[in-house]
């Protein structure tokens, strides 16, 4: 029977490795069919202490607020007496942890990797196996503690999100509910009992665990609850006495804590008659036995589901075509061929053989000119700003010929605003190129057979486009900066020839600061800026096409092809999973 729990553990690890957490997907979910024990309790109910007592090790993160923010699939494996205890995480294969404080840190770090350093929660489980001679074969799923109020840094919706996550586990008929309730609080207010009663009203699959019995007020006891008189369940209530915070601070050994727990129940008159079925050791044995019984009844259904799913996958593979090569070289060749097909389809979109590439021309022909036309130079060429810059350019005495520095400052401050439309054009083309990647991916039928490869190719193509965007942005903005750095002299040399037409703003020293003079300066600067805009309207598209469009056609997957040689390609993952599970059952 112990092998049954080990078998389910292996199946759970396979499911977790392949992303089957019981979520809705196109494929049947095997996870939902597996018997599980879900640990449910409110915050500060003693849930973590119960789990650590069952394991006999300090390994869970502690703190205020919501500490458990991801489900923890905890698999306990009993090993030979005298063997050294160790732990392994599924996401860190072949790495053994013998220091359980490092296990605590890794749980916290892995939680942060999924949720960020926020206080959000995630339904993606952490998979931890502990091997010890002091445990029974058992699998538990530790869920976030139920709460009634969101703490600082959390949205109000997190209260409902946690409840929904807990429900998604315990409402399944294959789930054994381990409901943790503190004895020093009214059982009627217990979060664990409330939610377990809603999904299991008859108590057929609920184990009640009463914590903090030793912290009850003097003159009170929990006998009625433990005897099933206050709230009856199919299975007898089990009381536990966890370590106090002082014991935790003093690093009191778990073995000593278990001995003290046994002594408490056997030495307390009220609980002496119940001592034989109290304590964390008895709890672990009861759960292990019940889990074995449930697994035994569910094995035929699990086997049927696996066989059915294998048949469906084999049928789908036959529909998709020939299988992949068995050797690494053949797999690599197949991947390269599929990638080349995608690359060819992508080029056809850009070249007009397929639709989509014409939208890039629309950026150059409509979006960029419209953005340049919308530029407002009112602030730079206002009468007040012109007079300010011209006056500042005079220094301590007026210019005799023309206020050249004033002109330069006015022109440069106007030209710098062109950077905005230039960047927008780069980003617009990047967005279109990225859309074409997704379109080409969906049109490459061969990629549908390999969802993992489809994700990798998409990511590689988008990463390449991102690098091209950065290079294009540098080159395009450099065009604008060059216009700011060097002004076209011929434009201004022609101004003295237009004196008769009233076009020379340096015509008179005596009216240089009157409104007519300033307006002529503004008009001249605007004419020059418009000339530059006309030039950039043509040079910016050239820069973008050179740095982004042509590069996307030339070398979109070059880096991916280079990396393929150094990678072990994982192909046919789903099929291998189910064949692996099938081999475990026979």
Coordinates of C-alpha atoms in Angstrom, one line a residue:
X1 CA 0.0 0.0 0.0
X2 CA 2.9 2.4 0.7
X3 CA 3.8 2.0 -3.0
X4 CA 0.5 3.5 -3.9
X5 CA 1.3 6.8 -2.3
X6 CA 4.7 6.8 -3.9
X7 CA 3.0 6.1 -7.3
X8 CA 0.6 9.1 -6.9
X9 CA 3.6 11.2 -5.8
X10 CA 5.4 10.5 -9.1
X11 CA 2.2 11.2 -11.1
X12 CA 1.8 14.5 -9.2
X13 CA 5.4 15.5 -10.0
X14 CA 4.9 14.7 -13.7
X15 CA 1.7 16.8 -13.7
X16 CA 3.5 19.7 -12.0
X17 CA 6.5 19.6 -14.3
X18 CA 4.1 19.8 -17.3
X19 CA 1.9 22.6 -16.0
X20 CA -1.1 20.5 -15.1
X21 CA -2.4 22.2 -11.8
X22 CA -6.0 21.3 -12.3
X23 CA -6.6 24.4 -14.4
X24 CA -9.0 24.4 -17.4
X25 CA -7.1 23.4 -20.6
X26 CA -7.6 21.7 -23.9
X27 CA -6.4 18.4 -22.5
X28 CA -8.0 16.4 -19.7
X29 CA -6.5 17.4 -16.3
X30 CA -5.0 14.4 -14.5
X31 CA -4.3 16.5 -11.4
X32 CA -8.1 16.7 -10.6
X33 CA -8.4 12.9 -10.5
X34 CA -5.5 12.4 -8.0
X35 CA -6.4 12.0 -4.3
X36 CA -5.0 14.8 -2.3
X37 CA -5.0 16.1 1.3
X38 CA -5.5 19.9 1.4
X39 CA -4.5 21.7 4.6
X40 CA -7.0 24.5 5.4
X41 CA -7.0 27.1 8.1
X42 CA -7.3 30.7 9.0
X43 CA -4.3 32.9 9.6
X44 CA -2.7 32.3 13.0
X45 CA -4.6 29.0 13.4
X46 CA -1.4 27.0 13.9
X47 CA -1.5 25.5 10.4
X48 CA 2.3 25.9 9.8
X49 CA 3.1 24.5 13.2
X50 CA 0.9 21.4 12.5
X51 CA 2.7 20.7 9.2
X52 CA 6.2 21.1 10.8
X53 CA 5.1 18.8 13.7
X54 CA 4.1 16.2 11.1
X55 CA 7.4 16.5 9.3
X56 CA 9.5 17.0 12.5
X57 CA 11.4 19.9 11.0
X58 CA 11.3 23.7 10.9
X59 CA 11.1 24.4 7.2
X60 CA 8.1 26.8 6.5
X61 CA 8.4 30.6 6.2
X62 CA 7.0 32.5 9.2
X63 CA 5.8 36.0 9.6
X64 CA 2.8 38.3 9.9
X65 CA 0.1 38.6 7.3
X66 CA -0.2 36.1 4.4
X67 CA 3.0 34.1 4.5
X68 CA 1.8 31.1 2.3
X69 CA 1.0 32.7 -1.0
X70 CA 1.3 29.7 -3.3
X71 CA 0.1 26.1 -2.8
X72 CA 2.9 23.9 -1.4
X73 CA 2.7 20.3 -2.5
X74 CA 4.5 18.5 0.3
X75 CA 5.5 14.9 -0.3
X76 CA 6.9 12.9 2.7
X77 CA 8.9 9.8 2.0
X78 CA 9.9 7.4 4.8
X79 CA 13.5 6.2 4.4
X80 CA 15.6 3.7 6.4
X81 CA 16.4 4.4 10.1
X82 CA 19.8 6.1 10.4
X83 CA 19.7 7.7 6.9
X84 CA 20.3 11.4 6.7
X85 CA 17.2 13.6 6.2
X86 CA 17.1 15.8 3.1
X87 CA 14.7 17.7 0.9
X88 CA 14.3 18.3 -2.9
X89 CA 12.4 20.8 -4.9
X90 CA 10.9 19.9 -8.3
X91 CA 12.1 23.2 -9.8
X92 CA 15.7 22.4 -8.6
X93 CA 16.3 18.8 -9.8
X94 CA 19.2 16.9 -8.4
X95 CA 19.9 19.5 -5.6
X96 CA 19.5 18.1 -2.1
X97 CA 18.9 20.4 0.9
X98 CA 20.1 19.0 4.2
X99 CA 19.8 22.4 5.9
X100 CA 16.1 23.0 6.4
X101 CA 16.6 26.7 7.0
X102 CA 17.7 26.8 3.4
X103 CA 14.4 25.0 2.5
X104 CA 12.5 27.8 4.2
X105 CA 14.4 30.5 2.3
X106 CA 14.0 28.7 -1.0
X107 CA 10.2 28.5 -0.5
X108 CA 10.1 32.2 0.1
X109 CA 12.4 32.9 -2.9
X110 CA 10.4 30.7 -5.3
X111 CA 7.2 32.4 -4.2
X112 CA 8.7 35.8 -5.0
X113 CA 9.9 34.5 -8.4
X114 CA 6.3 33.8 -9.3
X115 CA 4.5 36.6 -7.6
X116 CA 7.3 39.3 -7.5
X117 CA 8.2 40.9 -4.2
X118 CA 4.6 41.8 -3.7
X119 CA 1.9 40.3 -1.4
X120 CA 0.0 38.8 -4.3
X121 CA -1.0 35.1 -4.5
X122 CA -0.5 32.5 -7.2
X123 CA -2.2 29.2 -7.9
X124 CA 1.0 27.7 -9.4
X125 CA 2.2 25.2 -6.8
X126 CA 5.7 24.7 -5.3
X127 CA 6.6 21.0 -5.2
X128 CA 8.7 19.9 -2.2
X129 CA 9.7 16.3 -1.3
X130 CA 11.2 15.5 2.2
X131 CA 13.0 12.2 2.8
X132 CA 13.2 11.2 6.5
X133 CA 13.1 8.2 8.8
X134 CA 10.8 10.2 11.1
X135 CA 7.9 10.6 8.7
X136 CA 5.2 8.4 7.2
X137 CA 4.5 8.3 3.5
X138 CA 2.1 11.1 2.9
X139 CA 1.3 14.0 0.6
X140 CA -0.2 17.3 1.8
X141 CA -1.1 20.5 0.0
X142 CA -0.6 23.5 2.2
X143 CA -2.9 26.4 1.0
X144 CA -2.8 30.1 1.8
X145 CA -4.4 30.9 5.1
X146 CA -8.0 32.2 5.0
X147 CA -8.3 35.8 5.9
X148 CA -11.0 38.4 6.4
X149 CA -9.1 41.6 5.8
X150 CA -6.5 42.6 3.2
X151 CA -3.2 44.0 4.6
X152 CA -1.3 47.0 3.3
X153 CA 0.0 46.4 -0.2
X154 CA -2.8 43.9 -1.1
X155 CA -6.0 44.6 -3.1
X156 CA -9.3 44.1 -1.3
X157 CA -10.0 41.3 -3.7
X158 CA -7.3 39.1 -2.2
X159 CA -9.7 37.9 0.5
X160 CA -12.0 36.4 -2.1
X161 CA -9.1 35.2 -4.3
X162 CA -7.7 33.1 -1.4
X163 CA -11.1 31.7 -0.7
X164 CA -11.6 30.8 -4.3
X165 CA -8.2 29.1 -4.5
X166 CA -8.9 27.1 -1.4
X167 CA -12.4 26.1 -2.7
X168 CA -10.8 25.0 -6.1
X169 CA -8.9 22.3 -4.1
X170 CA -11.3 21.2 -1.4
X171 CA -14.5 21.1 -3.5
X172 CA -13.1 18.2 -5.5
X173 CA -14.5 14.8 -4.4
X174 CA -11.0 13.3 -4.3
X175 CA -9.7 15.8 -1.8
X176 CA -9.4 15.0 1.9
X177 CA -9.8 18.2 3.9
X178 CA -7.5 18.8 6.9
X179 CA -9.4 21.6 8.7
X180 CA -7.2 23.4 11.3
X181 CA -9.0 25.3 14.1
X182 CA -7.6 26.9 17.2
X183 CA -9.1 25.6 20.5
X184 CA -8.9 29.1 22.2
X185 CA -11.5 30.5 19.7
X186 CA -15.1 29.6 19.3
X187 CA -15.5 26.8 16.9
X188 CA -18.5 28.5 15.3
X189 CA -16.1 31.2 14.0
X190 CA -13.5 28.8 12.6
X191 CA -12.7 29.7 9.0
X192 CA -11.7 26.1 8.2
X193 CA -14.8 24.5 9.6
X194 CA -17.0 27.1 7.8
X195 CA -15.6 26.5 4.4
X196 CA -15.3 22.7 4.8
X197 CA -18.9 22.5 5.9
X198 CA -20.0 24.2 2.7
X199 CA -18.2 21.8 0.4
X200 CA -18.5 18.7 2.6
X201 CA -21.7 19.2 4.7
X202 CA -21.7 15.6 5.9
X203 CA -18.1 15.6 7.1
X204 CA -17.4 12.5 5.1
X205 CA -13.9 13.6 3.9
X206 CA -13.0 16.2 6.6
X207 CA -10.4 15.6 9.3
X208 CA -10.8 18.1 12.2
X209 CA -7.6 19.2 13.9
X210 CA -7.7 21.2 17.1
X211 CA -4.6 23.4 17.9
X212 CA -3.6 25.5 20.8
X213 CA -5.4 23.3 23.4
X214 CA -2.7 24.2 25.9
X215 CA -3.6 27.9 25.5
X216 CA -7.2 27.7 26.5
X217 CA -8.4 29.7 29.5
X218 CA -8.2 28.0 32.9
X219 CA -11.3 26.1 33.8
X220 CA -12.1 25.3 30.1
X221 CA -11.3 22.4 28.0
X222 CA -11.9 21.0 24.5
X223 CA -13.2 17.6 25.4
X224 CA -16.7 18.1 23.8
X225 CA -15.0 19.0 20.5
X226 CA -12.5 16.2 20.6
X227 CA -15.3 13.7 21.4
X228 CA -17.4 14.9 18.5
X229 CA -20.2 16.4 20.6
X230 CA -19.7 20.0 19.5
X231 CA -19.3 19.3 15.8
X232 CA -19.4 15.7 14.5
X233 CA -17.3 14.5 11.6
X234 CA -16.9 11.0 10.2
X235 CA -13.4 10.9 11.5
X236 CA -12.6 11.6 15.2
X237 CA -11.2 15.0 16.0
X238 CA -7.4 15.1 16.7
X239 CA -5.9 17.5 19.1
X240 CA -2.3 18.7 18.8
X241 CA 0.0 20.8 21.0
X242 CA 2.4 22.7 19.0
X243 CA 5.6 24.5 20.1
X244 CA 5.1 27.9 21.7
X245 CA 6.8 30.9 20.1
X246 CA 9.3 30.8 22.9
X247 CA 10.1 27.2 22.0
X248 CA 10.5 28.2 18.3
X249 CA 12.8 31.1 19.3
X250 CA 14.9 28.7 21.4
X251 CA 15.1 26.2 18.5
X252 CA 13.5 23.4 20.6
X253 CA 14.0 20.1 18.9
X254 CA 10.9 18.6 17.2
X255 CA 11.5 15.2 18.7
X256 CA 11.5 16.8 22.1
X257 CA 8.4 18.7 21.2
X258 CA 6.6 15.5 20.1
X259 CA 7.6 13.9 23.4
X260 CA 6.3 16.9 25.4
X261 CA 3.0 16.7 23.3
X262 CA 2.5 13.1 24.3
X263 CA 3.2 13.9 27.9
X264 CA 0.7 16.7 27.9
X265 CA -2.2 14.6 26.7
X266 CA -1.3 11.6 28.9
X267 CA -0.7 13.8 31.9
X268 CA -3.8 16.0 31.7
X269 CA -6.8 14.5 33.4
X270 CA -9.3 15.9 31.0
X271 CA -7.6 14.4 28.0
X272 CA -6.0 11.2 29.5
X273 CA -8.8 9.0 28.1
X274 CA -8.2 10.4 24.6
X275 CA -4.4 10.4 24.7
X276 CA -4.1 7.3 22.4
X277 CA -5.6 9.3 19.5
X278 CA -4.1 12.7 20.1
X279 CA -0.9 14.3 18.8
X280 CA 0.8 15.1 15.5
X281 CA 2.3 11.6 15.2
X282 CA -1.2 10.0 15.4
X283 CA -2.5 12.6 12.9
X284 CA 0.2 11.7 10.3
X285 CA -0.5 8.0 10.6
X286 CA -4.3 8.5 10.3
X287 CA -3.9 10.7 7.2
X288 CA -1.5 8.3 5.6
X289 CA -3.9 5.4 6.2
X290 CA -6.9 7.3 4.8
X291 CA -4.9 8.5 1.8
X292 CA -4.0 4.9 1.0
X293 CA -7.6 3.9 1.2
X294 CA -8.8 6.7 -1.1
X295 CA -6.0 6.0 -3.6
X296 CA -6.9 2.3 -3.7
X297 CA -10.5 3.2 -4.7
X298 CA -9.5 5.7 -7.2
X299 CA -6.7 3.8 -9.0
X300 CA -9.1 2.2 -11.6
X301 CA -10.5 5.6 -12.6
X302 CA -7.0 7.2 -12.8
X303 CA -5.8 4.3 -15.0
X304 CA -8.9 4.7 -17.2
X305 CA -8.3 8.4 -17.6
X306 CA -4.6 7.9 -18.5
X307 CA -5.4 5.2 -21.1
X308 CA -8.1 7.4 -22.6
X309 CA -5.9 10.4 -22.8
X310 CA -3.0 8.4 -24.4
X311 CA -5.4 7.2 -27.0
X312 CA -6.6 10.8 -27.7
X313 CA -3.0 12.0 -28.0
X314 CA -2.0 9.2 -30.3
X315 CA -5.0 9.9 -32.5
X316 CA -4.0 13.6 -32.6
X317 CA -0.4 12.8 -33.4
X318 CA -1.5 10.6 -36.2
X319 CA -3.6 13.4 -37.6
X320 CA -0.7 15.9 -37.3
X321 CA 1.7 13.7 -39.3
X322 CA 5.0 11.9 -39.0
X323 CA 6.7 11.6 -35.6
X324 CA 9.9 13.4 -34.8
X325 CA 13.3 11.9 -35.2
X326 CA 14.6 9.9 -32.2
X327 CA 18.2 11.1 -32.4
X328 CA 19.4 14.6 -31.4
X329 CA 20.6 15.4 -34.9
X330 CA 17.3 14.5 -36.5
X331 CA 15.4 16.5 -33.9
X332 CA 17.7 19.5 -34.5
X333 CA 17.1 19.2 -38.3
X334 CA 13.4 19.0 -37.8
X335 CA 13.4 22.2 -35.6
X336 CA 15.5 24.1 -38.2
X337 CA 13.1 23.1 -41.0
X338 CA 10.1 24.2 -39.1
X339 CA 11.8 27.5 -38.2
X340 CA 12.7 28.1 -41.8
X341 CA 9.1 27.6 -42.8
X342 CA 8.0 30.2 -40.2
X343 CA 10.8 32.6 -41.4
X344 CA 9.6 32.2 -45.0
X345 CA 6.0 33.0 -44.1
X346 CA 7.1 36.0 -42.1
X347 CA 9.1 37.3 -45.1
X348 CA 6.1 36.8 -47.4
X349 CA 4.1 39.1 -45.1
X350 CA 6.7 41.8 -45.3
X351 CA 7.1 41.5 -49.1
X352 CA 3.4 41.6 -49.8
X353 CA 2.9 38.0 -50.8
X354 CA 0.7 37.8 -47.7
X355 CA -1.2 40.6 -46.1
X356 CA 0.2 42.8 -43.3
X357 CA 3.3 44.4 -44.7
X358 CA 1.3 47.3 -46.2
X359 CA 0.6 48.6 -42.7
X360 CA 4.2 49.5 -42.3
X361 CA 4.0 51.8 -45.4
X362 CA 1.0 53.4 -43.8
X363 CA 3.2 54.5 -40.9
X364 CA 5.6 56.3 -43.2
X365 CA 2.9 57.7 -45.6
X366 CA 0.3 58.8 -43.1
X367 CA 1.2 58.4 -39.4
X368 CA 4.7 60.0 -39.4
X369 CA 3.7 63.0 -41.7
X370 CA 0.6 63.6 -39.6
X371 CA 2.6 63.5 -36.4
X372 CA 5.1 66.0 -37.8
X373 CA 2.3 68.2 -38.9
X374 CA 0.7 68.2 -35.5
X375 CA 3.9 69.4 -33.8
X376 CA 3.2 72.7 -32.0
X377 CA 6.0 75.2 -32.1
X378 CA 3.9 77.9 -30.4
X379 CA 5.9 77.6 -27.2
X380 CA 9.3 77.8 -28.8
X381 CA 8.3 80.5 -31.3
X382 CA 6.1 82.6 -29.1
X383 CA 7.0 86.4 -29.1
X384 CA 8.0 86.2 -25.5
X385 CA 10.4 83.2 -26.0
X386 CA 11.9 84.7 -29.2
X387 CA 12.6 88.0 -27.5
X388 CA 14.0 86.2 -24.4
X389 CA 16.4 84.1 -26.5
X390 CA 17.4 86.9 -28.8
X391 CA 18.1 89.2 -25.9
X392 CA 20.1 86.6 -24.1
X393 CA 22.2 86.0 -27.2
X394 CA 23.1 89.7 -27.4
X395 CA 25.1 89.4 -24.2
X396 CA 26.1 92.8 -22.8
X397 CA 25.7 94.6 -26.2
X398 CA 23.4 94.1 -29.2
X399 CA 24.6 92.2 -32.2
X400 CA 25.7 94.4 -35.1
X401 CA 24.8 91.9 -37.9
X402 CA 22.5 89.2 -36.7
X403 CA 21.7 87.4 -33.4
X404 CA 23.2 84.0 -34.6
X405 CA 23.2 82.3 -31.2
X406 CA 19.6 83.3 -30.6
X407 CA 18.7 81.7 -34.0
X408 CA 20.5 78.6 -33.1
X409 CA 18.8 78.2 -29.7
X410 CA 15.4 78.8 -31.3
X411 CA 16.0 76.3 -34.0
X412 CA 17.5 73.6 -31.7
X413 CA 14.6 73.9 -29.2
X414 CA 12.1 73.5 -32.0
X415 CA 13.9 70.6 -33.7
X416 CA 14.3 68.6 -30.5
X417 CA 10.5 68.1 -30.5
X418 CA 10.8 66.0 -33.6
X419 CA 12.3 63.2 -31.5
X420 CA 8.7 62.4 -30.3
X421 CA 7.3 61.5 -33.8
X422 CA 10.5 59.8 -34.7
X423 CA 10.3 57.5 -31.6
X424 CA 6.6 56.9 -32.2
X425 CA 7.3 55.8 -35.8
X426 CA 10.0 53.3 -34.6
X427 CA 7.5 51.9 -32.0
X428 CA 4.7 51.7 -34.4
X429 CA 6.7 49.7 -36.9
X430 CA 8.0 47.5 -34.1
X431 CA 4.4 46.8 -33.0
X432 CA 3.4 45.8 -36.6
X433 CA 6.5 43.6 -37.0
X434 CA 5.6 41.9 -33.7
X435 CA 2.0 41.4 -34.9
X436 CA 3.3 39.8 -38.0
X437 CA 5.3 37.4 -35.9
X438 CA 2.2 36.1 -34.2
X439 CA 0.4 36.0 -37.5
X440 CA 3.2 33.9 -39.1
X441 CA 3.3 31.6 -36.0
X442 CA -0.4 30.9 -36.4
X443 CA 0.0 30.2 -40.1
X444 CA 2.9 27.8 -39.6
X445 CA 0.9 24.6 -39.2
X446 CA 3.9 22.5 -38.3
X447 CA 4.3 24.6 -35.1
X448 CA 0.9 23.5 -33.8
X449 CA 2.3 20.0 -33.2
X450 CA 4.9 21.4 -30.8
X451 CA 3.5 24.0 -28.4
X452 CA 6.8 24.3 -26.6
X453 CA 8.7 25.0 -29.7
X454 CA 6.0 27.5 -30.8
X455 CA 6.6 29.5 -27.5
X456 CA 10.4 29.4 -28.0
X457 CA 10.2 30.6 -31.6
X458 CA 7.8 33.4 -30.7
X459 CA 10.0 34.5 -27.8
X460 CA 13.2 34.4 -29.9
X461 CA 11.6 36.4 -32.8
X462 CA 10.2 39.0 -30.4
X463 CA 13.5 39.3 -28.6
X464 CA 15.2 39.9 -32.0
X465 CA 12.7 42.6 -32.8
X466 CA 13.3 44.2 -29.5
X467 CA 17.0 44.5 -30.2
X468 CA 16.3 45.8 -33.7
X469 CA 14.0 48.4 -32.2
X470 CA 16.7 49.7 -29.9
X471 CA 19.2 50.0 -32.7
X472 CA 16.6 51.7 -34.9
X473 CA 15.7 54.1 -32.2
X474 CA 19.4 55.1 -31.7
X475 CA 19.9 55.6 -35.4
X476 CA 16.7 57.5 -36.0
X477 CA 17.1 59.8 -33.1
X478 CA 20.7 60.4 -34.3
X479 CA 19.2 61.8 -37.5
X480 CA 17.2 64.3 -35.5
X481 CA 20.3 65.1 -33.3
X482 CA 22.4 65.7 -36.4
X483 CA 19.9 68.3 -37.7
X484 CA 20.2 70.0 -34.3
X485 CA 24.0 69.8 -34.4
X486 CA 24.6 71.3 -37.9
X487 CA 22.3 74.0 -39.5
X488 CA 22.1 74.4 -43.2
X489 CA 24.1 77.6 -43.9
X490 CA 22.8 78.2 -47.5
X491 CA 19.3 78.7 -46.1
X492 CA 20.5 81.7 -44.1
X493 CA 22.9 83.1 -46.7
X494 CA 19.9 83.6 -49.0
X495 CA 18.2 85.9 -46.5
X496 CA 20.2 89.1 -47.3
X497 CA 19.1 88.7 -51.0
X498 CA 15.5 89.1 -49.8
X499 CA 15.9 92.5 -48.2
X500 CA 13.6 94.2 -50.8
X501 CA 11.0 91.6 -50.0
X502 CA 11.2 92.4 -46.3
X503 CA 12.6 89.0 -45.5
X504 CA 15.8 90.1 -43.7
X505 CA 15.3 90.4 -40.0
X506 CA 18.6 92.2 -39.6
X507 CA 17.5 95.1 -41.9
X508 CA 17.5 97.7 -39.2
X509 CA 19.3 98.0 -35.9
X510 CA 16.8 100.4 -34.6
X511 CA 13.7 98.2 -34.8
X512 CA 15.4 94.9 -33.9
X513 CA 13.3 94.3 -30.8
X514 CA 10.0 95.5 -32.1
X515 CA 7.1 93.0 -32.8
X516 CA 7.6 93.1 -36.5
X517 CA 11.2 92.2 -36.2
X518 CA 10.5 89.3 -33.8
X519 CA 7.7 88.0 -36.0
X520 CA 10.2 87.9 -38.9
X521 CA 12.6 85.9 -36.8
X522 CA 9.9 83.5 -35.9
X523 CA 8.8 83.2 -39.5
X524 CA 12.4 82.5 -40.6
X525 CA 12.9 79.9 -37.9
X526 CA 9.6 78.2 -38.7
X527 CA 10.5 78.0 -42.4
X528 CA 13.8 76.3 -41.5
X529 CA 12.2 73.9 -39.1
X530 CA 9.6 73.0 -41.8
X531 CA 12.4 72.4 -44.2
X532 CA 14.1 70.0 -41.8
X533 CA 10.7 68.2 -41.1
X534 CA 10.4 67.7 -44.9
X535 CA 13.9 66.2 -44.9
X536 CA 13.3 63.9 -41.9
X537 CA 10.0 62.8 -43.3
X538 CA 12.0 60.9 -45.9
X539 CA 15.1 60.0 -43.9
X540 CA 13.4 58.6 -40.8
X541 CA 11.6 55.8 -42.8
X542 CA 14.9 55.0 -44.5
X543 CA 16.5 54.5 -41.1
X544 CA 13.6 52.4 -39.8
X545 CA 13.5 50.2 -42.8
X546 CA 17.3 49.7 -42.7
X547 CA 17.4 48.9 -39.0
X548 CA 14.2 47.1 -38.4
X549 CA 12.3 45.8 -41.5
X550 CA 15.4 44.7 -43.5
X551 CA 17.0 43.2 -40.4
X552 CA 13.8 41.3 -39.6
X553 CA 13.8 39.8 -43.1
X554 CA 17.6 39.1 -42.9
X555 CA 18.2 37.6 -39.5
X556 CA 15.1 37.3 -37.4
X557 CA 16.0 33.9 -36.0
X558 CA 19.8 33.9 -36.4
X559 CA 20.5 34.1 -32.6
X560 CA 17.9 31.3 -32.0
X561 CA 19.6 29.1 -34.6
X562 CA 23.0 29.7 -32.9
X563 CA 21.6 28.7 -29.5
X564 CA 19.9 25.6 -30.8
X565 CA 23.3 23.8 -31.2
X566 CA 23.9 24.2 -27.4
X567 CA 20.5 23.2 -26.2
X568 CA 18.9 19.8 -25.5
X569 CA 15.7 20.0 -27.4
X570 CA 12.6 18.7 -25.6
X571 CA 10.1 17.3 -28.0
X572 CA 6.8 15.3 -27.7
X573 CA 6.5 16.4 -24.0
X574 CA 2.9 15.5 -23.5
X575 CA 3.1 12.1 -25.1
X576 CA 6.2 11.2 -23.1
X577 CA 4.4 12.3 -19.9
X578 CA 1.5 10.0 -20.4
X579 CA 3.7 7.0 -21.5
X580 CA 5.8 7.6 -18.4
X581 CA 2.8 7.5 -16.2
X582 CA 1.4 4.5 -18.0
X583 CA 4.7 2.6 -17.3
X584 CA 4.3 3.4 -13.6
X585 CA 0.9 1.8 -13.5
X586 CA 1.9 -1.5 -15.1

